[in-house]
Amino acid sequence: MSVYVDSAIHTMRGRRMCHMFSPNLAELHAMAARLGLKRQWFQNPLTMRVSWPHYDIDVASRTLALGFGAIACDRYQTVAMAAIIQGRPDKLRRIHAMADPNSAFAPAAHVPAWLTEQGFRQAWGRDEAN
C-alpha cells in the first residue's frame, strides 16, 4: 500500500489545500505523523460528514509528503482510489466506462493501468488488492 496526495488544490481559510489518503489507515496516520499533522485533523467518515477517510493538507505538506514517497494523483486517479477506499466497485465500473479507449472522450483512459501499477487488480466488479 501507499499514501496518495491529490492535485486538487483549493483555497480554504486563506491556505491552498489538497487531500492525503490511503487504503491503509496505519500508513496514512504514519505519514501524517511524519508531516507533523495532528491526529484530530483526520477526517473520519465514521465520526463526521465526509465521504472517505483523509487528511486535508496544505501545499507545503503535500510537497513534503511527495518527498517522503507519497504518490501524486490526478482527479481520475483520486476518484478511483476513493472508490477502493470506500469499497464502492460501482464507482470503479463508472471510471472504467469513462476509460473506454474506443470512445471519443476517454479522460480516464490511464486509470486502469495506473491501478494495476499500484497493486490493484483490474477486476472492475471487485476492488481487491493483490
mmCIF file of N, CA and C in Angstrom:
data_model
loop_
_atom_site.group_PDB
_atom_site.id
_atom_site.type_symbol
_atom_site.label_atom_id
_atom_site.label_comp_id
_atom_site.label_asym_id
_atom_site.label_seq_id
_atom_site.Cartn_x
_atom_site.Cartn_y
_atom_site.Cartn_z
ATOM 1 N N MET A 1 0.830 -1.183 0.000
ATOM 2 C CA MET A 1 0.000 0.000 0.000
ATOM 3 C C MET A 1 0.878 1.251 0.000
ATOM 4 N N SER A 2 0.267 2.348 -0.317
ATOM 5 C CA SER A 2 0.953 3.628 -0.362
ATOM 6 C C SER A 2 0.029 4.726 0.134
ATOM 7 N N VAL A 3 0.621 5.887 0.292
ATOM 8 C CA VAL A 3 -0.127 7.084 0.633
ATOM 9 C C VAL A 3 -0.178 7.942 -0.628
ATOM 10 N N TYR A 4 -1.317 8.590 -0.847
ATOM 11 C CA TYR A 4 -1.554 9.359 -2.052
ATOM 12 C C TYR A 4 -1.930 10.794 -1.699
ATOM 13 N N VAL A 5 -1.569 11.720 -2.575
ATOM 14 C CA VAL A 5 -1.995 13.117 -2.456
ATOM 15 C C VAL A 5 -2.594 13.525 -3.792
ATOM 16 N N ASP A 6 -3.715 14.231 -3.720
ATOM 17 C CA ASP A 6 -4.351 14.608 -4.976
ATOM 18 C C ASP A 6 -3.820 15.943 -5.484
ATOM 19 N N SER A 7 -4.216 16.256 -6.683
ATOM 20 C CA SER A 7 -3.771 17.501 -7.315
ATOM 21 C C SER A 7 -4.854 18.568 -7.264
ATOM 22 N N ALA A 8 -5.902 18.310 -6.488
ATOM 23 C CA ALA A 8 -6.992 19.274 -6.348
ATOM 24 C C ALA A 8 -6.593 20.312 -5.306
ATOM 25 N N ILE A 9 -6.014 21.385 -5.755
ATOM 26 C CA ILE A 9 -5.559 22.430 -4.840
ATOM 27 C C ILE A 9 -6.672 23.469 -4.728
ATOM 28 N N HIS A 10 -7.241 23.592 -3.524
ATOM 29 C CA HIS A 10 -8.328 24.534 -3.261
ATOM 30 C C HIS A 10 -7.923 25.454 -2.118
ATOM 31 N N THR A 11 -8.466 26.646 -2.126
ATOM 32 C CA THR A 11 -8.199 27.581 -1.039
ATOM 33 C C THR A 11 -9.212 27.355 0.079
ATOM 34 N N MET A 12 -8.684 27.186 1.292
ATOM 35 C CA MET A 12 -9.514 27.010 2.472
ATOM 36 C C MET A 12 -8.911 27.847 3.594
ATOM 37 N N ARG A 13 -9.675 28.774 4.102
ATOM 38 C CA ARG A 13 -9.205 29.674 5.175
ATOM 39 C C ARG A 13 -7.893 30.365 4.794
ATOM 40 N N GLY A 14 -7.807 30.767 3.536
ATOM 41 C CA GLY A 14 -6.639 31.505 3.068
ATOM 42 C C GLY A 14 -5.422 30.654 2.747
ATOM 43 N N ARG A 15 -5.549 29.333 2.849
ATOM 44 C CA ARG A 15 -4.417 28.438 2.555
ATOM 45 C C ARG A 15 -4.776 27.535 1.384
ATOM 46 N N ARG A 16 -3.795 27.188 0.591
ATOM 47 C CA ARG A 16 -4.007 26.274 -0.528
ATOM 48 C C ARG A 16 -3.903 24.844 0.003
ATOM 49 N N MET A 17 -4.973 24.067 -0.180
ATOM 50 C CA MET A 17 -5.109 22.751 0.437
ATOM 51 C C MET A 17 -5.430 21.675 -0.597
ATOM 52 N N CYS A 18 -5.122 20.424 -0.230
ATOM 53 C CA CYS A 18 -5.486 19.251 -1.014
ATOM 54 C C CYS A 18 -5.742 18.100 -0.041
ATOM 55 N N HIS A 19 -5.860 16.874 -0.555
ATOM 56 C CA HIS A 19 -6.170 15.709 0.274
ATOM 57 C C HIS A 19 -5.010 14.727 0.295
ATOM 58 N N MET A 20 -4.822 14.074 1.438
ATOM 59 C CA MET A 20 -3.883 12.961 1.571
ATOM 60 C C MET A 20 -4.697 11.763 2.058
ATOM 61 N N PHE A 21 -4.514 10.598 1.419
ATOM 62 C CA PHE A 21 -5.355 9.441 1.703
ATOM 63 C C PHE A 21 -4.604 8.156 1.393
ATOM 64 N N SER A 22 -5.143 7.041 1.877
ATOM 65 C CA SER A 22 -4.560 5.728 1.623
ATOM 66 C C SER A 22 -5.595 4.654 1.939
ATOM 67 N N PRO A 23 -5.551 3.527 1.221
ATOM 68 C CA PRO A 23 -6.390 2.396 1.609
ATOM 69 C C PRO A 23 -5.956 1.802 2.952
ATOM 70 N N ASN A 24 -4.715 2.088 3.366
ATOM 71 C CA ASN A 24 -4.172 1.568 4.602
ATOM 72 C C ASN A 24 -4.098 2.707 5.622
ATOM 73 N N LEU A 25 -5.006 2.704 6.595
ATOM 74 C CA LEU A 25 -5.061 3.813 7.552
ATOM 75 C C LEU A 25 -3.809 3.911 8.414
ATOM 76 N N ALA A 26 -3.178 2.791 8.720
ATOM 77 C CA ALA A 26 -1.942 2.842 9.511
ATOM 78 C C ALA A 26 -0.859 3.616 8.752
ATOM 79 N N GLU A 27 -0.737 3.364 7.452
ATOM 80 C CA GLU A 27 0.243 4.095 6.640
ATOM 81 C C GLU A 27 -0.130 5.569 6.524
ATOM 82 N N LEU A 28 -1.418 5.841 6.397
ATOM 83 C CA LEU A 28 -1.877 7.228 6.315
ATOM 84 C C LEU A 28 -1.523 7.981 7.590
ATOM 85 N N HIS A 29 -1.834 7.382 8.736
ATOM 86 C CA HIS A 29 -1.542 8.052 10.008
ATOM 87 C C HIS A 29 -0.039 8.178 10.239
ATOM 88 N N ALA A 30 0.741 7.204 9.806
ATOM 89 C CA ALA A 30 2.202 7.296 9.941
ATOM 90 C C ALA A 30 2.746 8.458 9.116
ATOM 91 N N MET A 31 2.242 8.617 7.893
ATOM 92 C CA MET A 31 2.678 9.739 7.061
ATOM 93 C C MET A 31 2.245 11.055 7.690
ATOM 94 N N ALA A 32 1.038 11.096 8.217
ATOM 95 C CA ALA A 32 0.546 12.315 8.863
ATOM 96 C C ALA A 32 1.450 12.691 10.047
ATOM 97 N N ALA A 33 1.822 11.699 10.838
ATOM 98 C CA ALA A 33 2.707 11.964 11.977
ATOM 99 C C ALA A 33 4.062 12.468 11.493
ATOM 100 N N ARG A 34 4.563 11.877 10.429
ATOM 101 C CA ARG A 34 5.849 12.296 9.869
ATOM 102 C C ARG A 34 5.793 13.746 9.387
ATOM 103 N N LEU A 35 4.624 14.169 8.913
ATOM 104 C CA LEU A 35 4.446 15.545 8.450
ATOM 105 C C LEU A 35 4.138 16.513 9.589
ATOM 106 N N GLY A 36 3.923 15.967 10.789
ATOM 107 C CA GLY A 36 3.609 16.804 11.941
ATOM 108 C C GLY A 36 2.139 17.185 12.042
ATOM 109 N N LEU A 37 1.271 16.401 11.386
ATOM 110 C CA LEU A 37 -0.160 16.668 11.459
ATOM 111 C C LEU A 37 -0.733 16.092 12.746
ATOM 112 N N LYS A 38 -1.713 16.763 13.297
ATOM 113 C CA LYS A 38 -2.378 16.275 14.495
ATOM 114 C C LYS A 38 -3.406 15.212 14.123
ATOM 115 N N ARG A 39 -3.520 14.186 14.946
ATOM 116 C CA ARG A 39 -4.461 13.103 14.672
ATOM 117 C C ARG A 39 -5.906 13.611 14.626
ATOM 118 N N GLN A 40 -6.221 14.649 15.392
ATOM 119 C CA GLN A 40 -7.589 15.158 15.377
ATOM 120 C C GLN A 40 -7.941 15.830 14.042
ATOM 121 N N TRP A 41 -6.954 16.058 13.175
ATOM 122 C CA TRP A 41 -7.222 16.619 11.854
ATOM 123 C C TRP A 41 -7.662 15.544 10.857
ATOM 124 N N PHE A 42 -7.591 14.285 11.263
ATOM 125 C CA PHE A 42 -8.026 13.184 10.398
ATOM 126 C C PHE A 42 -9.528 13.306 10.163
ATOM 127 N N GLN A 43 -9.935 13.215 8.917
ATOM 128 C CA GLN A 43 -11.345 13.319 8.548
ATOM 129 C C GLN A 43 -11.897 11.903 8.400
ATOM 130 N N ASN A 44 -12.646 11.482 9.403
ATOM 131 C CA ASN A 44 -13.123 10.111 9.506
ATOM 132 C C ASN A 44 -14.618 10.044 9.176
ATOM 133 N N PRO A 45 -15.003 9.288 8.147
ATOM 134 C CA PRO A 45 -16.422 9.211 7.805
ATOM 135 C C PRO A 45 -17.277 8.522 8.872
ATOM 136 N N LEU A 46 -16.647 7.850 9.822
ATOM 137 C CA LEU A 46 -17.405 7.222 10.908
ATOM 138 C C LEU A 46 -17.829 8.229 11.963
ATOM 139 N N THR A 47 -17.142 9.364 12.011
ATOM 140 C CA THR A 47 -17.432 10.335 13.062
ATOM 141 C C THR A 47 -17.804 11.716 12.537
ATOM 142 N N MET A 48 -17.710 11.932 11.234
ATOM 143 C CA MET A 48 -18.054 13.234 10.670
ATOM 144 C C MET A 48 -18.636 13.063 9.271
ATOM 145 N N ARG A 49 -19.170 14.125 8.727
ATOM 146 C CA ARG A 49 -19.815 14.056 7.415
ATOM 147 C C ARG A 49 -18.796 14.267 6.299
ATOM 148 N N VAL A 50 -18.000 13.240 6.043
ATOM 149 C CA VAL A 50 -17.087 13.201 4.897
ATOM 150 C C VAL A 50 -17.307 11.857 4.219
ATOM 151 N N SER A 51 -17.013 11.777 2.941
ATOM 152 C CA SER A 51 -17.325 10.549 2.211
ATOM 153 C C SER A 51 -16.211 9.515 2.244
ATOM 154 N N TRP A 52 -14.999 9.902 2.630
ATOM 155 C CA TRP A 52 -13.899 8.935 2.670
ATOM 156 C C TRP A 52 -12.842 9.441 3.647
ATOM 157 N N PRO A 53 -12.059 8.534 4.238
ATOM 158 C CA PRO A 53 -11.061 8.939 5.231
ATOM 159 C C PRO A 53 -9.873 9.638 4.578
ATOM 160 N N HIS A 54 -9.492 10.805 5.119
ATOM 161 C CA HIS A 54 -8.381 11.557 4.547
ATOM 162 C C HIS A 54 -7.941 12.663 5.515
ATOM 163 N N TYR A 55 -6.837 13.265 5.182
ATOM 164 C CA TYR A 55 -6.384 14.489 5.830
ATOM 165 C C TYR A 55 -6.429 15.596 4.789
ATOM 166 N N ASP A 56 -6.846 16.781 5.180
ATOM 167 C CA ASP A 56 -6.648 17.960 4.352
ATOM 168 C C ASP A 56 -5.254 18.480 4.691
ATOM 169 N N ILE A 57 -4.449 18.689 3.661
ATOM 170 C CA ILE A 57 -3.091 19.174 3.904
ATOM 171 C C ILE A 57 -2.818 20.386 3.015
ATOM 172 N N ASP A 58 -1.910 21.237 3.459
ATOM 173 C CA ASP A 58 -1.567 22.402 2.651
ATOM 174 C C ASP A 58 -0.512 22.022 1.606
ATOM 175 N N VAL A 59 -0.245 22.942 0.710
ATOM 176 C CA VAL A 59 0.665 22.668 -0.403
ATOM 177 C C VAL A 59 2.070 22.346 0.104
ATOM 178 N N ALA A 60 2.518 23.005 1.170
ATOM 179 C CA ALA A 60 3.852 22.717 1.710
ATOM 180 C C ALA A 60 3.917 21.287 2.240
ATOM 181 N N SER A 61 2.883 20.844 2.941
ATOM 182 C CA SER A 61 2.842 19.460 3.439
ATOM 183 C C SER A 61 2.742 18.477 2.281
ATOM 184 N N ARG A 62 2.027 18.846 1.215
ATOM 185 C CA ARG A 62 1.938 17.993 0.033
ATOM 186 C C ARG A 62 3.322 17.777 -0.555
ATOM 187 N N THR A 63 4.096 18.848 -0.655
ATOM 188 C CA THR A 63 5.461 18.750 -1.193
ATOM 189 C C THR A 63 6.311 17.840 -0.315
ATOM 190 N N LEU A 64 6.204 17.992 1.006
ATOM 191 C CA LEU A 64 6.939 17.118 1.928
ATOM 192 C C LEU A 64 6.499 15.661 1.773
ATOM 193 N N ALA A 65 5.192 15.440 1.699
ATOM 194 C CA ALA A 65 4.669 14.076 1.558
ATOM 195 C C ALA A 65 5.211 13.425 0.284
ATOM 196 N N LEU A 66 5.230 14.169 -0.805
ATOM 197 C CA LEU A 66 5.786 13.628 -2.049
ATOM 198 C C LEU A 66 7.265 13.285 -1.868
ATOM 199 N N GLY A 67 7.979 14.119 -1.147
ATOM 200 C CA GLY A 67 9.386 13.836 -0.856
ATOM 201 C C GLY A 67 9.569 12.595 0.001
ATOM 202 N N PHE A 68 8.592 12.297 0.849
ATOM 203 C CA PHE A 68 8.628 11.105 1.699
ATOM 204 C C PHE A 68 8.077 9.866 0.991
ATOM 205 N N GLY A 69 7.696 10.003 -0.277
ATOM 206 C CA GLY A 69 7.259 8.839 -1.042
ATOM 207 C C GLY A 69 5.782 8.747 -1.355
ATOM 208 N N ALA A 70 4.995 9.746 -0.985
ATOM 209 C CA ALA A 70 3.582 9.734 -1.365
ATOM 210 C C ALA A 70 3.475 9.820 -2.886
ATOM 211 N N ILE A 71 2.361 9.362 -3.414
ATOM 212 C CA ILE A 71 2.146 9.308 -4.857
ATOM 213 C C ILE A 71 1.117 10.369 -5.244
ATOM 214 N N ALA A 72 1.486 11.200 -6.217
ATOM 215 C CA ALA A 72 0.581 12.241 -6.698
ATOM 216 C C ALA A 72 -0.492 11.624 -7.591
ATOM 217 N N CYS A 73 -1.720 12.099 -7.441
ATOM 218 C CA CYS A 73 -2.862 11.593 -8.221
ATOM 219 C C CYS A 73 -3.558 12.739 -8.928
ATOM 220 N N ASP A 74 -4.011 12.463 -10.136
ATOM 221 C CA ASP A 74 -4.887 13.427 -10.786
ATOM 222 C C ASP A 74 -6.319 13.160 -10.327
ATOM 223 N N ARG A 75 -7.268 13.885 -10.863
ATOM 224 C CA ARG A 75 -8.631 13.756 -10.352
ATOM 225 C C ARG A 75 -9.248 12.387 -10.634
ATOM 226 N N TYR A 76 -8.920 11.768 -11.753
ATOM 227 C CA TYR A 76 -9.484 10.454 -12.078
ATOM 228 C C TYR A 76 -8.869 9.366 -11.195
ATOM 229 N N GLN A 77 -7.571 9.457 -10.961
ATOM 230 C CA GLN A 77 -6.901 8.507 -10.066
ATOM 231 C C GLN A 77 -7.424 8.668 -8.644
ATOM 232 N N THR A 78 -7.671 9.902 -8.225
ATOM 233 C CA THR A 78 -8.207 10.152 -6.893
ATOM 234 C C THR A 78 -9.591 9.535 -6.733
ATOM 235 N N VAL A 79 -10.448 9.703 -7.730
ATOM 236 C CA VAL A 79 -11.788 9.124 -7.665
ATOM 237 C C VAL A 79 -11.701 7.599 -7.607
ATOM 238 N N ALA A 80 -10.785 7.010 -8.373
ATOM 239 C CA ALA A 80 -10.611 5.554 -8.345
ATOM 240 C C ALA A 80 -10.134 5.091 -6.972
ATOM 241 N N MET A 81 -9.168 5.789 -6.391
ATOM 242 C CA MET A 81 -8.677 5.411 -5.064
ATOM 243 C C MET A 81 -9.765 5.601 -4.012
ATOM 244 N N ALA A 82 -10.546 6.663 -4.117
ATOM 245 C CA ALA A 82 -11.649 6.866 -3.174
ATOM 246 C C ALA A 82 -12.647 5.721 -3.274
ATOM 247 N N ALA A 83 -12.925 5.256 -4.489
ATOM 248 C CA ALA A 83 -13.847 4.126 -4.671
ATOM 249 C C ALA A 83 -13.302 2.871 -4.008
ATOM 250 N N ILE A 84 -12.000 2.654 -4.133
ATOM 251 C CA ILE A 84 -11.369 1.490 -3.491
ATOM 252 C C ILE A 84 -11.466 1.623 -1.973
ATOM 253 N N ILE A 85 -11.120 2.790 -1.454
ATOM 254 C CA ILE A 85 -11.161 3.017 -0.005
ATOM 255 C C ILE A 85 -12.578 2.860 0.533
ATOM 256 N N GLN A 86 -13.566 3.347 -0.207
ATOM 257 C CA GLN A 86 -14.962 3.270 0.218
ATOM 258 C C GLN A 86 -15.557 1.883 0.011
ATOM 259 N N GLY A 87 -14.856 1.010 -0.726
ATOM 260 C CA GLY A 87 -15.426 -0.289 -1.044
ATOM 261 C C GLY A 87 -16.602 -0.165 -1.995
ATOM 262 N N ARG A 88 -16.487 0.709 -2.988
ATOM 263 C CA ARG A 88 -17.566 1.001 -3.924
ATOM 264 C C ARG A 88 -17.190 0.560 -5.344
ATOM 265 N N PRO A 89 -17.303 -0.733 -5.658
ATOM 266 C CA PRO A 89 -16.973 -1.194 -7.014
ATOM 267 C C PRO A 89 -17.843 -0.561 -8.088
ATOM 268 N N ASP A 90 -19.043 -0.099 -7.731
ATOM 269 C CA ASP A 90 -19.884 0.566 -8.727
ATOM 270 C C ASP A 90 -19.207 1.830 -9.256
ATOM 271 N N LYS A 91 -18.502 2.551 -8.389
ATOM 272 C CA LYS A 91 -17.766 3.737 -8.833
ATOM 273 C C LYS A 91 -16.601 3.341 -9.733
ATOM 274 N N LEU A 92 -15.935 2.221 -9.427
ATOM 275 C CA LEU A 92 -14.847 1.760 -10.286
ATOM 276 C C LEU A 92 -15.368 1.409 -11.675
ATOM 277 N N ARG A 93 -16.542 0.803 -11.735
ATOM 278 C CA ARG A 93 -17.114 0.464 -13.046
ATOM 279 C C ARG A 93 -17.423 1.718 -13.853
ATOM 280 N N ARG A 94 -17.884 2.789 -13.191
ATOM 281 C CA ARG A 94 -18.130 4.051 -13.899
ATOM 282 C C ARG A 94 -16.831 4.628 -14.439
ATOM 283 N N ILE A 95 -15.760 4.545 -13.650
ATOM 284 C CA ILE A 95 -14.463 5.034 -14.114
ATOM 285 C C ILE A 95 -13.995 4.197 -15.298
ATOM 286 N N HIS A 96 -14.189 2.891 -15.207
ATOM 287 C CA HIS A 96 -13.817 2.013 -16.311
ATOM 288 C C HIS A 96 -14.582 2.404 -17.578
ATOM 289 N N ALA A 97 -15.860 2.719 -17.443
ATOM 290 C CA ALA A 97 -16.654 3.120 -18.611
ATOM 291 C C ALA A 97 -16.117 4.421 -19.201
ATOM 292 N N MET A 98 -15.705 5.347 -18.338
ATOM 293 C CA MET A 98 -15.126 6.600 -18.830
ATOM 294 C C MET A 98 -13.787 6.350 -19.512
ATOM 295 N N ALA A 99 -13.113 5.271 -19.117
ATOM 296 C CA ALA A 99 -11.772 4.988 -19.627
ATOM 297 C C ALA A 99 -11.777 4.185 -20.919
ATOM 298 N N ASP A 100 -12.931 3.989 -21.520
ATOM 299 C CA ASP A 100 -13.027 3.210 -22.751
ATOM 300 C C ASP A 100 -12.245 3.890 -23.869
ATOM 301 N N PRO A 101 -11.126 3.295 -24.300
ATOM 302 C CA PRO A 101 -10.304 3.940 -25.332
ATOM 303 C C PRO A 101 -11.023 4.018 -26.683
ATOM 304 N N ASN A 102 -12.120 3.271 -26.845
ATOM 305 C CA ASN A 102 -12.869 3.317 -28.097
ATOM 306 C C ASN A 102 -13.864 4.467 -28.139
ATOM 307 N N SER A 103 -14.056 5.138 -27.023
ATOM 308 C CA SER A 103 -14.992 6.257 -27.015
ATOM 309 C C SER A 103 -14.268 7.516 -27.491
ATOM 310 N N ALA A 104 -15.039 8.467 -27.950
ATOM 311 C CA ALA A 104 -14.452 9.715 -28.437
ATOM 312 C C ALA A 104 -13.868 10.537 -27.298
ATOM 313 N N PHE A 105 -14.390 10.330 -26.097
ATOM 314 C CA PHE A 105 -13.953 11.101 -24.943
ATOM 315 C C PHE A 105 -13.591 10.118 -23.837
ATOM 316 N N ALA A 106 -12.313 9.919 -23.600
ATOM 317 C CA ALA A 106 -11.859 8.957 -22.594
ATOM 318 C C ALA A 106 -10.890 9.634 -21.626
ATOM 319 N N PRO A 107 -11.393 10.519 -20.755
ATOM 320 C CA PRO A 107 -10.491 11.277 -19.879
ATOM 321 C C PRO A 107 -9.756 10.419 -18.863
ATOM 322 N N ALA A 108 -10.293 9.258 -18.538
ATOM 323 C CA ALA A 108 -9.688 8.416 -17.505
ATOM 324 C C ALA A 108 -8.999 7.193 -18.103
ATOM 325 N N ALA A 109 -8.587 7.268 -19.350
ATOM 326 C CA ALA A 109 -8.028 6.101 -20.030
ATOM 327 C C ALA A 109 -6.776 5.554 -19.343
ATOM 328 N N HIS A 110 -6.059 6.382 -18.623
ATOM 329 C CA HIS A 110 -4.824 5.946 -17.962
ATOM 330 C C HIS A 110 -5.084 5.247 -16.621
ATOM 331 N N VAL A 111 -6.279 5.337 -16.077
ATOM 332 C CA VAL A 111 -6.539 4.857 -14.719
ATOM 333 C C VAL A 111 -6.420 3.336 -14.571
ATOM 334 N N PRO A 112 -6.976 2.513 -15.472
ATOM 335 C CA PRO A 112 -6.846 1.057 -15.266
ATOM 336 C C PRO A 112 -5.390 0.590 -15.151
ATOM 337 N N ALA A 113 -4.536 1.045 -16.043
ATOM 338 C CA ALA A 113 -3.128 0.651 -15.976
ATOM 339 C C ALA A 113 -2.474 1.203 -14.709
ATOM 340 N N TRP A 114 -2.828 2.421 -14.326
ATOM 341 C CA TRP A 114 -2.265 3.031 -13.130
ATOM 342 C C TRP A 114 -2.645 2.239 -11.890
ATOM 343 N N LEU A 115 -3.915 1.798 -11.793
ATOM 344 C CA LEU A 115 -4.337 0.995 -10.646
ATOM 345 C C LEU A 115 -3.571 -0.317 -10.590
ATOM 346 N N THR A 116 -3.335 -0.922 -11.731
ATOM 347 C CA THR A 116 -2.541 -2.157 -11.768
ATOM 348 C C THR A 116 -1.128 -1.882 -11.267
ATOM 349 N N GLU A 117 -0.538 -0.775 -11.702
ATOM 350 C CA GLU A 117 0.804 -0.398 -11.222
ATOM 351 C C GLU A 117 0.811 -0.210 -9.705
ATOM 352 N N GLN A 118 -0.302 0.260 -9.149
ATOM 353 C CA GLN A 118 -0.407 0.478 -7.707
ATOM 354 C C GLN A 118 -0.690 -0.809 -6.938
ATOM 355 N N GLY A 119 -0.879 -1.925 -7.652
ATOM 356 C CA GLY A 119 -1.094 -3.204 -6.989
ATOM 357 C C GLY A 119 -2.544 -3.623 -6.881
ATOM 358 N N PHE A 120 -3.444 -2.949 -7.598
ATOM 359 C CA PHE A 120 -4.855 -3.308 -7.568
ATOM 360 C C PHE A 120 -5.227 -4.014 -8.855
ATOM 361 N N ARG A 121 -6.024 -5.043 -8.737
ATOM 362 C CA ARG A 121 -6.481 -5.778 -9.916
ATOM 363 C C ARG A 121 -7.428 -4.921 -10.738
ATOM 364 N N GLN A 122 -7.499 -5.264 -12.018
ATOM 365 C CA GLN A 122 -8.455 -4.581 -12.880
ATOM 366 C C GLN A 122 -9.767 -5.347 -12.913
ATOM 367 N N ALA A 123 -10.086 -6.031 -11.837
ATOM 368 C CA ALA A 123 -11.372 -6.713 -11.719
ATOM 369 C C ALA A 123 -12.389 -5.676 -11.310
ATOM 370 N N TRP A 124 -13.014 -5.037 -12.277
ATOM 371 C CA TRP A 124 -13.848 -3.871 -12.015
ATOM 372 C C TRP A 124 -15.090 -4.198 -11.221
ATOM 373 N N GLY A 125 -15.419 -5.460 -11.100
ATOM 374 C CA GLY A 125 -16.530 -5.828 -10.242
ATOM 375 C C GLY A 125 -16.107 -5.953 -8.802
ATOM 376 N N ARG A 126 -14.800 -5.957 -8.543
ATOM 377 C CA ARG A 126 -14.259 -6.073 -7.187
ATOM 378 C C ARG A 126 -13.147 -5.071 -7.033
ATOM 379 N N ASP A 127 -12.849 -4.673 -5.809
ATOM 380 C CA ASP A 127 -11.763 -3.724 -5.570
ATOM 381 C C ASP A 127 -10.715 -4.350 -4.659
ATOM 382 N N GLU A 128 -10.348 -5.577 -4.965
ATOM 383 C CA GLU A 128 -9.405 -6.300 -4.117
ATOM 384 C C GLU A 128 -7.970 -5.863 -4.414
ATOM 385 N N ALA A 129 -7.172 -5.859 -3.402
ATOM 386 C CA ALA A 129 -5.738 -5.601 -3.566
ATOM 387 C C ALA A 129 -5.037 -6.936 -3.771
ATOM 388 N N ASN A 130 -3.928 -6.875 -4.488
ATOM 389 C CA ASN A 130 -3.118 -8.091 -4.668
ATOM 390 C C ASN A 130 -2.481 -8.499 -3.357
#
